mmCIF file of C-alpha atoms and ligand atoms in Angstrom:
data_model
loop_
_atom_site.group_PDB
_atom_site.id
_atom_site.type_symbol
_atom_site.label_atom_id
_atom_site.label_comp_id
_atom_site.label_asym_id
_atom_site.label_seq_id
_atom_site.Cartn_x
_atom_site.Cartn_y
_atom_site.Cartn_z
ATOM 1 C CA MET A 1 0.027 0.053 0.084
ATOM 2 C CA GLU A 2 1.229 3.479 -0.847
ATOM 3 C CA THR A 3 1.806 5.708 2.214
ATOM 4 C CA LEU A 4 1.577 9.615 2.736
ATOM 5 C CA LYS A 5 4.726 11.421 2.289
ATOM 6 C CA GLU A 6 6.053 13.173 5.276
ATOM 7 C CA GLY A 7 6.534 16.901 5.502
ATOM 8 C CA LYS A 8 4.164 18.341 3.041
ATOM 9 C CA GLU A 9 2.336 20.714 5.003
ATOM 10 C CA ALA A 10 2.792 23.609 3.023
ATOM 11 C CA SER A 11 -0.608 24.191 1.674
ATOM 12 C CA LYS A 12 -2.020 24.226 5.406
ATOM 13 C CA GLU A 13 -0.201 27.276 6.101
ATOM 14 C CA GLU A 14 -1.457 29.155 2.695
ATOM 15 C CA PHE A 15 -4.986 28.158 2.536
ATOM 16 C CA PRO A 16 -7.610 27.142 5.466
ATOM 17 C CA LYS A 17 -9.773 24.069 4.844
ATOM 18 C CA VAL A 18 -12.813 24.245 2.976
ATOM 19 C CA SER A 19 -15.040 22.208 1.297
ATOM 20 C CA VAL A 20 -15.247 21.751 -2.701
ATOM 21 C CA GLU A 21 -18.423 23.846 -2.772
ATOM 22 C CA GLU A 22 -16.843 26.905 -0.662
ATOM 23 C CA ALA A 23 -13.698 26.429 -2.744
ATOM 24 C CA TYR A 24 -15.565 26.828 -5.802
ATOM 25 C CA ASP A 25 -17.308 29.822 -4.778
ATOM 26 C CA THR A 26 -14.321 31.407 -3.418
ATOM 27 C CA LEU A 27 -12.534 31.121 -6.971
ATOM 28 C CA LYS A 28 -15.420 32.159 -8.786
ATOM 29 C CA SER A 29 -15.787 35.252 -6.641
ATOM 30 C CA MET A 30 -12.136 35.930 -6.970
ATOM 31 C CA ARG A 31 -11.629 35.859 -3.271
ATOM 32 C CA VAL A 32 -8.629 33.814 -3.729
ATOM 33 C CA HIS A 33 -7.078 35.044 -7.410
ATOM 34 C CA GLY A 34 -3.694 34.958 -9.020
ATOM 35 C CA ALA A 35 -3.076 31.952 -11.691
ATOM 36 C CA GLY A 36 -0.653 30.148 -9.196
ATOM 37 C CA ARG A 37 -2.600 30.506 -6.181
ATOM 38 C CA ILE A 38 -5.938 29.452 -7.637
ATOM 39 C CA ALA A 39 -4.274 26.381 -8.787
ATOM 40 C CA ARG A 40 -2.754 25.635 -5.559
ATOM 41 C CA PHE A 41 -6.148 26.533 -3.572
ATOM 42 C CA ALA A 42 -7.923 23.938 -5.849
ATOM 43 C CA ALA A 43 -5.367 21.547 -5.339
ATOM 44 C CA THR A 44 -5.542 21.912 -1.544
ATOM 45 C CA ALA A 45 -9.396 21.662 -1.552
ATOM 46 C CA LEU A 46 -9.170 18.416 -3.698
ATOM 47 C CA ARG A 47 -6.584 17.172 -1.596
ATOM 48 C CA ASP A 48 -8.751 17.543 1.566
ATOM 49 C CA TYR A 49 -11.768 16.200 -0.034
ATOM 50 C CA ALA A 50 -9.906 13.199 -1.248
ATOM 51 C CA LYS A 51 -8.573 12.751 2.483
ATOM 52 C CA ASP A 52 -12.218 12.697 3.820
ATOM 53 C CA ALA A 53 -14.170 11.224 1.018
ATOM 54 C CA LYS A 54 -15.925 7.870 1.967
ATOM 55 C CA ALA A 55 -16.843 5.120 -0.443
ATOM 56 C CA ARG A 56 -17.069 1.418 -0.323
ATOM 57 C CA THR A 57 -15.311 0.559 -3.727
ATOM 58 C CA SER A 58 -12.273 2.141 -5.330
ATOM 59 C CA ARG A 59 -14.673 2.843 -8.392
ATOM 60 C CA GLU A 60 -17.077 4.950 -6.220
ATOM 61 C CA TYR A 61 -14.332 6.502 -4.141
ATOM 62 C CA TRP A 62 -12.454 7.729 -7.637
ATOM 63 C CA GLY A 63 -16.009 8.719 -9.137
ATOM 64 C CA LEU A 64 -16.473 11.097 -6.227
ATOM 65 C CA VAL A 65 -12.833 12.391 -6.339
ATOM 66 C CA LEU A 66 -13.116 13.114 -9.964
ATOM 67 C CA LYS A 67 -16.687 14.669 -9.662
ATOM 68 C CA ALA A 68 -14.822 17.286 -6.931
ATOM 69 C CA GLY A 69 -12.138 17.707 -9.553
ATOM 70 C CA GLU A 70 -14.520 18.694 -12.401
ATOM 71 C CA LYS A 71 -16.511 21.064 -10.255
ATOM 72 C CA LEU A 72 -13.057 22.974 -9.068
ATOM 73 C CA ARG A 73 -11.791 23.053 -12.621
ATOM 74 C CA SER A 74 -14.952 24.785 -13.733
ATOM 75 C CA ALA A 75 -14.527 27.816 -11.727
ATOM 76 C CA ARG A 76 -12.601 30.039 -14.021
ATOM 77 C CA PRO A 77 -12.229 29.309 -17.662
ATOM 78 C CA THR A 78 -9.101 31.298 -18.592
ATOM 79 C CA ALA A 79 -6.691 30.525 -16.404
ATOM 80 C CA VAL A 80 -5.045 27.228 -17.279
ATOM 81 C CA SER A 81 -3.392 26.658 -14.203
ATOM 82 C CA LEU A 82 -6.666 25.652 -12.644
ATOM 83 C CA PRO A 83 -7.682 22.740 -15.002
ATOM 84 C CA ASN A 84 -3.795 21.741 -15.210
ATOM 85 C CA GLY A 85 -3.338 21.822 -11.119
ATOM 86 C CA VAL A 86 -6.304 19.881 -10.654
ATOM 87 C CA ASN A 87 -5.413 17.294 -13.445
ATOM 88 C CA TYR A 88 -2.099 16.851 -12.107
ATOM 89 C CA VAL A 89 -3.548 15.988 -8.843
ATOM 90 C CA LEU A 90 -5.980 13.570 -10.512
ATOM 91 C CA TYR A 91 -3.069 12.031 -12.363
ATOM 92 C CA GLY A 92 -1.946 10.323 -9.151
ATOM 93 C CA GLY A 93 -5.029 9.221 -7.992
ATOM 94 C CA ARG A 94 -5.995 7.905 -11.544
ATOM 95 C CA THR A 95 -2.555 5.910 -11.983
ATOM 96 C CA SER A 96 -3.298 4.088 -8.810
ATOM 97 C CA PHE A 97 -7.047 3.541 -9.628
ATOM 98 C CA GLU A 98 -6.164 2.080 -13.050
ATOM 99 C CA SER A 99 -3.568 -0.223 -11.593
ATOM 100 C CA GLY A 100 -6.112 -1.804 -9.143
ATOM 101 C CA GLY A 101 -5.587 0.137 -6.104
ATOM 102 C CA SER A 102 -7.933 0.146 -2.978
ATOM 103 C CA VAL A 103 -9.689 3.129 -1.730
ATOM 104 C CA GLU A 104 -6.655 3.953 0.699
ATOM 105 C CA ASP A 105 -4.168 3.432 -2.293
ATOM 106 C CA ILE A 106 -6.039 5.801 -4.185
ATOM 107 C CA ARG A 107 -6.623 8.353 -1.594
ATOM 108 C CA ASN A 108 -2.924 8.443 -0.654
ATOM 109 C CA ALA A 109 -1.784 8.789 -4.377
ATOM 110 C CA THR A 110 -4.261 11.799 -4.761
ATOM 111 C CA VAL A 111 -2.869 13.440 -1.367
ATOM 112 C CA ASN A 112 0.540 12.990 -2.154
ATOM 113 C CA THR A 113 0.652 14.087 -5.756
ATOM 114 C CA ALA A 114 -1.585 17.233 -4.539
ATOM 115 C CA ASP A 115 1.136 18.120 -2.150
ATOM 116 C CA ASP A 116 3.895 17.599 -4.916
ATOM 117 C CA PHE A 117 1.866 19.922 -6.929
ATOM 118 C CA ILE A 118 1.892 22.577 -4.218
ATOM 119 C CA THR A 119 5.082 22.184 -3.083
ATOM 120 C CA SER A 120 6.420 22.395 -6.832
ATOM 121 C CA SER A 121 4.395 25.382 -7.664
ATOM 122 C CA LEU A 122 5.824 27.396 -4.552
ATOM 123 C CA ASP A 123 9.260 26.383 -5.613
ATOM 124 C CA SER A 124 8.444 27.538 -9.234
ATOM 125 C CA VAL A 125 7.833 31.214 -8.300
ATOM 126 C CA LYS A 126 11.342 31.154 -6.204
ATOM 127 C CA GLU A 127 13.031 29.830 -9.363
ATOM 128 C CA ILE A 128 11.274 32.090 -11.691
ATOM 129 C CA GLY A 129 12.637 35.106 -9.336
ATOM 130 C CA GLU A 130 16.239 33.706 -9.203
ATOM 131 C CA ILE A 131 16.197 32.975 -13.179
ATOM 132 C CA GLY A 132 14.460 36.277 -14.131
ATOM 133 C CA ALA A 133 16.194 38.550 -11.791
ATOM 134 C CA ARG A 134 19.613 37.751 -13.516
ATOM 135 C CA ARG A 135 18.229 39.745 -16.542
ATOM 136 C CA VAL A 136 17.213 42.733 -14.598
ATOM 137 C CA LYS A 137 20.034 45.505 -14.742
ATOM 138 C CA ASN A 138 20.918 47.723 -11.852
ATOM 139 C CA GLY A 139 18.862 50.920 -11.914
ATOM 140 C CA ASP A 140 16.143 49.512 -14.344
ATOM 141 C CA VAL A 141 12.867 51.169 -14.428
ATOM 142 C CA ILE A 142 10.431 48.562 -14.849
ATOM 143 C CA ILE A 143 6.553 48.590 -15.506
ATOM 144 C CA THR A 144 4.213 45.555 -14.214
ATOM 145 C CA HIS A 145 0.754 45.098 -14.736
ATOM 146 C CA CYS A 146 -2.021 43.362 -12.272
ATOM 147 C CA ASN A 147 -0.668 41.259 -9.404
ATOM 148 C CA SER A 148 1.759 38.219 -10.109
ATOM 149 C CA GLU A 149 3.547 36.496 -7.560
ATOM 150 C CA ALA A 150 5.783 34.973 -10.317
ATOM 151 C CA ALA A 151 6.622 38.649 -11.695
ATOM 152 C CA MET A 152 6.860 40.081 -8.180
ATOM 153 C CA SER A 153 9.190 37.262 -7.400
ATOM 154 C CA ILE A 154 11.681 38.337 -9.875
ATOM 155 C CA LEU A 155 11.181 42.230 -8.566
ATOM 156 C CA LYS A 156 11.777 40.932 -5.078
ATOM 157 C CA LYS A 157 15.057 38.941 -6.157
ATOM 158 C CA ALA A 158 16.530 41.601 -7.973
ATOM 159 C CA TYR A 159 15.947 44.014 -5.066
ATOM 160 C CA ASP A 160 17.538 41.444 -2.813
ATOM 161 C CA MET A 161 20.537 41.056 -5.081
ATOM 162 C CA GLY A 162 21.046 45.124 -4.672
ATOM 163 C CA LYS A 163 19.815 46.141 -7.972
ATOM 164 C CA GLY A 164 18.238 49.660 -7.352
ATOM 165 C CA ILE A 165 15.129 49.061 -9.382
ATOM 166 C CA LYS A 166 12.140 51.461 -9.737
ATOM 167 C CA VAL A 167 8.912 49.893 -10.350
ATOM 168 C CA TYR A 168 5.616 51.260 -11.661
ATOM 169 C CA CYS A 169 2.422 49.560 -11.089
ATOM 170 C CA ASP A 170 -0.553 49.792 -13.154
ATOM 171 C CA GLU A 171 -3.722 50.054 -11.060
ATOM 172 C CA THR A 172 -5.342 47.341 -13.476
ATOM 173 C CA ARG A 173 -8.928 48.350 -13.587
ATOM 174 C CA PRO A 174 -11.574 46.967 -13.155
ATOM 175 C CA LYS A 175 -10.546 45.131 -9.926
ATOM 176 C CA PHE A 176 -7.477 47.368 -9.240
ATOM 177 C CA GLN A 177 -5.098 44.260 -8.388
ATOM 178 C CA GLY A 178 -2.225 46.652 -9.313
ATOM 179 C CA HIS A 179 -2.846 48.314 -5.788
ATOM 180 C CA LYS A 180 -2.125 45.101 -3.937
ATOM 181 C CA THR A 181 0.946 44.701 -6.043
ATOM 182 C CA ALA A 182 2.236 48.196 -5.379
ATOM 183 C CA ALA A 183 1.233 47.833 -1.684
ATOM 184 C CA ALA A 184 3.438 44.390 -1.422
ATOM 185 C CA LEU A 185 6.472 45.933 -3.213
ATOM 186 C CA ALA A 186 6.644 49.269 -1.427
ATOM 187 C CA ALA A 187 6.222 47.269 1.934
ATOM 188 C CA TYR A 188 9.495 45.212 0.720
ATOM 189 C CA GLY A 189 11.350 48.259 0.317
ATOM 190 C CA ILE A 190 11.274 48.500 -3.423
ATOM 191 C CA ASP A 191 10.932 52.107 -4.960
ATOM 192 C CA THR A 192 7.201 51.824 -6.197
ATOM 193 C CA THR A 193 4.986 53.968 -7.872
ATOM 194 C CA LEU A 194 1.545 53.464 -8.617
ATOM 195 C CA ILE A 195 -0.365 54.841 -12.142
ATOM 196 C CA CYS A 196 -3.472 54.508 -13.410
ATOM 197 C CA ASP A 197 -3.913 52.298 -16.560
ATOM 198 C CA SER A 198 -4.076 55.313 -19.025
ATOM 199 C CA ALA A 199 -0.706 56.721 -17.687
ATOM 200 C CA CYS A 200 1.284 53.557 -19.181
ATOM 201 C CA ARG A 201 2.274 55.050 -22.284
ATOM 202 C CA LEU A 202 3.597 58.020 -20.996
ATOM 203 C CA THR A 203 5.404 56.107 -18.101
ATOM 204 C CA MET A 204 6.719 53.546 -20.935
ATOM 205 C CA SER A 205 9.173 56.175 -22.503
ATOM 206 C CA SER A 206 11.210 56.059 -19.457
ATOM 207 C CA ALA A 207 11.160 52.456 -18.829
ATOM 208 C CA ASP A 208 13.790 50.096 -19.414
ATOM 209 C CA ARG A 209 11.419 46.794 -19.169
ATOM 210 C CA THR A 210 8.174 45.488 -18.396
ATOM 211 C CA ILE A 211 7.704 42.098 -16.479
ATOM 212 C CA VAL A 212 4.190 40.733 -16.211
ATOM 213 C CA GLY A 213 2.758 37.527 -15.165
ATOM 214 C CA CYS A 214 0.610 34.806 -16.987
ATOM 215 C CA ASP A 215 -2.681 33.157 -16.873
ATOM 216 C CA ALA A 216 -2.183 30.845 -20.016
ATOM 217 C CA ILE A 217 0.423 30.206 -22.738
ATOM 218 C CA ALA A 218 -0.922 29.130 -26.310
ATOM 219 C CA VAL A 219 0.831 26.886 -28.398
ATOM 220 C CA ASN A 220 2.226 29.582 -30.788
ATOM 221 C CA GLY A 221 3.727 31.381 -27.775
ATOM 222 C CA ALA A 222 0.830 33.971 -27.138
ATOM 223 C CA LEU A 223 0.255 35.055 -23.882
ATOM 224 C CA VAL A 224 -3.034 35.186 -21.974
ATOM 225 C CA ASN A 225 -3.178 37.589 -19.181
ATOM 226 C CA LYS A 226 -5.052 39.953 -17.331
ATOM 227 C CA ILE A 227 -7.053 42.579 -19.485
ATOM 228 C CA GLY A 228 -4.860 45.443 -20.490
ATOM 229 C CA THR A 229 -1.658 43.162 -20.748
ATOM 230 C CA SER A 230 -1.820 43.474 -24.377
ATOM 231 C CA GLN A 231 -1.970 47.094 -24.326
ATOM 232 C CA VAL A 232 1.124 47.373 -22.221
ATOM 233 C CA ALA A 233 3.034 44.946 -24.770
ATOM 234 C CA THR A 234 1.950 47.183 -27.589
ATOM 235 C CA MET A 235 3.389 50.270 -25.950
ATOM 236 C CA ALA A 236 6.641 48.436 -24.933
ATOM 237 C CA HIS A 237 6.857 47.278 -28.534
ATOM 238 C CA GLU A 238 6.220 50.649 -29.903
ATOM 239 C CA ALA A 239 8.905 52.116 -27.511
ATOM 240 C CA ARG A 240 11.628 49.190 -28.023
ATOM 241 C CA VAL A 241 11.120 48.276 -24.128
ATOM 242 C CA ASN A 242 11.913 44.679 -23.190
ATOM 243 C CA PHE A 243 8.446 42.749 -22.530
ATOM 244 C CA VAL A 244 9.257 39.793 -20.330
ATOM 245 C CA VAL A 245 6.605 37.244 -19.106
ATOM 246 C CA ALA A 246 7.040 35.295 -15.703
ATOM 247 C CA ALA A 247 5.048 31.970 -16.004
ATOM 248 C CA GLU A 248 5.352 28.467 -14.351
ATOM 249 C CA THR A 249 5.316 25.632 -17.207
ATOM 250 C CA TYR A 250 1.718 24.685 -15.833
ATOM 251 C CA LYS A 251 0.207 27.417 -17.519
ATOM 252 C CA LEU A 252 1.072 26.277 -20.501
ATOM 253 C CA ASP A 253 -2.353 25.403 -22.487
ATOM 254 C CA PHE A 254 -2.135 21.965 -23.618
ATOM 255 C CA LYS A 255 -5.574 22.088 -25.329
ATOM 256 C CA THR A 256 -4.381 24.672 -28.036
ATOM 257 C CA LEU A 257 -1.832 21.839 -29.168
ATOM 258 C CA THR A 258 -4.827 20.237 -30.716
ATOM 259 C CA GLY A 259 -6.357 23.503 -32.373
ATOM 260 C CA GLU A 260 -8.819 24.515 -29.306
ATOM 261 C CA LEU A 261 -8.692 28.317 -28.502
ATOM 262 C CA VAL A 262 -8.362 29.667 -24.971
ATOM 263 C CA ASP A 263 -11.992 30.751 -23.405
ATOM 264 C CA ILE A 264 -11.796 34.447 -22.254
ATOM 265 C CA GLU A 265 -13.593 35.069 -19.123
ATOM 266 C CA GLU A 266 -16.573 37.669 -19.218
ATOM 267 C CA ARG A 267 -17.483 38.678 -15.661
ATOM 268 C CA ASP A 268 -20.244 40.825 -13.966
ATOM 269 C CA TYR A 269 -20.494 44.073 -15.229
ATOM 270 C CA THR A 270 -20.853 45.613 -11.719
ATOM 271 C CA GLU A 271 -17.174 45.185 -11.775
ATOM 272 C CA ILE A 272 -17.311 48.216 -13.756
ATOM 273 C CA ALA A 273 -19.960 50.554 -13.119
ATOM 274 C CA SER A 274 -22.398 50.702 -9.904
ATOM 275 C CA LYS A 275 -25.724 49.212 -10.112
ATOM 276 C CA GLU A 276 -27.163 52.568 -9.537
ATOM 277 C CA TRP A 277 -25.223 54.204 -12.185
ATOM 278 C CA MET A 278 -26.434 51.492 -14.436
ATOM 279 C CA THR A 279 -30.106 52.268 -13.322
ATOM 280 C CA HIS A 280 -29.462 55.919 -14.485
ATOM 281 C CA ASN A 281 -28.198 54.836 -17.796
ATOM 282 C CA PRO A 282 -30.716 51.902 -19.072
ATOM 283 C CA LYS A 283 -29.228 52.475 -22.527
ATOM 284 C CA VAL A 284 -25.571 51.890 -21.854
ATOM 285 C CA LYS A 285 -24.386 48.339 -22.735
ATOM 286 C CA PHE A 286 -21.501 46.736 -20.923
ATOM 287 C CA SER A 287 -18.731 44.478 -21.839
ATOM 288 C CA ASN A 288 -16.421 43.387 -19.109
ATOM 289 C CA PRO A 289 -13.682 40.610 -20.466
ATOM 290 C CA VAL A 290 -10.972 40.014 -17.889
ATOM 291 C CA PHE A 291 -8.069 38.405 -20.133
ATOM 292 C CA ASP A 292 -6.661 39.444 -23.430
ATOM 293 C CA VAL A 293 -4.003 37.855 -25.947
ATOM 294 C CA THR A 294 -0.779 39.326 -26.467
ATOM 295 C CA PRO A 295 0.797 37.955 -29.752
ATOM 296 C CA PRO A 296 4.228 36.171 -29.438
ATOM 297 C CA GLU A 297 5.944 38.864 -31.601
ATOM 298 C CA TYR A 298 5.617 41.621 -28.701
ATOM 299 C CA ILE A 299 7.245 39.104 -26.113
ATOM 300 C CA ASP A 300 10.921 38.743 -25.534
ATOM 301 C CA PHE A 301 10.907 35.729 -23.539
ATOM 302 C CA TYR A 302 9.026 33.746 -20.668
ATOM 303 C CA VAL A 303 10.699 33.428 -17.606
ATOM 304 C CA THR A 304 9.825 29.679 -16.431
ATOM 305 C CA GLU A 305 11.151 27.438 -13.653
ATOM 306 C CA LYS A 306 13.131 25.594 -16.295
ATOM 307 C CA GLY A 307 14.581 28.365 -17.522
ATOM 308 C CA ILE A 308 14.216 31.250 -20.121
ATOM 309 C CA VAL A 309 11.989 30.239 -23.017
ATOM 310 C CA PRO A 310 11.418 32.446 -26.257
ATOM 311 C CA PRO A 311 8.136 32.318 -27.505
ATOM 312 C CA GLY A 312 9.113 30.197 -30.631
ATOM 313 C CA ALA A 313 10.116 27.450 -28.486
ATOM 314 C CA ILE A 314 7.101 27.132 -26.789
ATOM 315 C CA PHE A 315 5.734 24.552 -28.996
ATOM 316 C CA THR A 316 8.733 22.246 -28.404
ATOM 317 C CA LEU A 317 8.200 22.885 -24.779
ATOM 318 C CA MET A 318 4.485 21.858 -24.812
ATOM 319 C CA LYS A 319 5.277 18.703 -26.558
ATOM 320 C CA GLU A 320 7.881 17.693 -24.039
ATOM 321 C CA LEU A 321 5.529 18.236 -21.085
ATOM 322 C CA TYR A 322 2.146 17.130 -22.797
ATOM 323 C CA GLN A 323 2.310 13.516 -21.509
ATOM 324 C CA TYR A 324 1.192 14.290 -17.774
ATOM 325 C CA SER A 325 -1.547 16.519 -18.852
ATOM 326 C CA GLU A 326 -2.705 13.881 -21.471
ATOM 327 C CA GLY A 327 -2.746 11.183 -18.884
ATOM 328 C CA ALA A 328 -4.469 13.173 -16.443
ATOM 329 C CA GLN A 329 -7.596 14.152 -18.620
ATOM 330 C CA ALA A 330 -9.133 11.681 -16.028
ATOM 331 C CA THR A 331 -12.598 10.423 -16.680
ATOM 332 C CA PRO A 332 -14.179 7.239 -14.610
ATOM 333 C CA ALA A 333 -13.612 3.928 -16.236
ATOM 334 C CA HIS A 334 -17.078 2.406 -15.969
HETATM 335 P P1 RI2 B 1 0.625 34.637 -10.733
HETATM 336 C C1 RI2 B 1 -3.942 36.868 -12.548
HETATM 337 O O1 RI2 B 1 -5.091 36.483 -12.874
HETATM 338 C C2 RI2 B 1 -3.279 38.045 -13.281
HETATM 339 O O2 RI2 B 1 -3.759 37.794 -14.626
HETATM 340 C C3 RI2 B 1 -1.958 37.825 -13.361
HETATM 341 O O3 RI2 B 1 -1.129 38.252 -14.295
HETATM 342 C C4 RI2 B 1 -1.780 36.158 -13.433
HETATM 343 O O4 RI2 B 1 -3.052 35.743 -12.677
HETATM 344 C C5 RI2 B 1 -0.864 35.386 -12.975
HETATM 345 O O5 RI2 B 1 -0.422 35.454 -11.472
HETATM 346 P P2 RI2 B 1 -6.347 36.686 -11.992
HETATM 347 O O6 RI2 B 1 -6.887 35.426 -11.230
HETATM 348 O O7 RI2 B 1 0.477 33.207 -11.164
HETATM 349 O O8 RI2 B 1 -6.390 37.849 -10.847
HETATM 350 O O9 RI2 B 1 2.001 34.950 -11.306
HETATM 351 O O10 RI2 B 1 -7.632 37.025 -12.630
HETATM 352 O O11 RI2 B 1 0.344 35.050 -9.170
#
């Protein structure tokens, strides 16, 4: 029988224990946000569900775990870290189920794989910081958009290395995640300035590079990230400013290999105008897409935990890493 590994308690410190339903609502409402965090949050919820789920047979147990995974996967359509994280966790349980494991075997395999995912996700953020910071020069003026722990890892590491950087944070309407980034970087000691999104082009003229996070990477090397990212990239391109993306490899969107497109999440209109304003302006229509696509030709390189990857090499990387994701497209074997 497989046994639980020791010393894999990282997720308990990061997120409290919640039911799958609560986790789904938390993800949907973005009370937990950020591509990496939502993946770890879902992996944690699935792990905790797998720990407690009761069933008489392996098939019944595995069916319950799969259903929980499907529910979590459906919370946010664009950030591929969520299905990839959940699929990774299910891969462990599935392997055990298909090799005839008992309920306890499948449970332990699922829990161990979840802990592996959570630990390696956290490690990846650190590794991205180490690798990316080497490409930051002393005195760089850097623009960032939204709130990315991978991008911030680079900025913090560069600061730790004594590179006197100055960072401009876009506010990132409609949910103003740039405020969080600015607060965190300033608290860390970094020279930080908050600007509204429309000040980005003016600021770009004095910038040396832009560093942003990533929600999904398409097979052609295009980046899907928070709405407004492609505008920042266009401005960087125009001003010949380096455009760098910090991305863990579990943000590769494997379904784009087979021709599928990335769904762009459309969120509630009340994120961009108050209900009162809407009532007073009944003829105004609203649109609130929350991600956009930056073409590969505007991206200098991705910083991943595996190293620097130019957009043109994403296809090769995807092919190399495809296997686990394909294996994890788990459905119950009836
Ligand atoms: P890390 C966020 O999405 C932002 O778009 C950010 O750039 C991206 O996730 C990556 O974040 P949202 O969940 O994984 O706020 O680097 O919609 O933290």
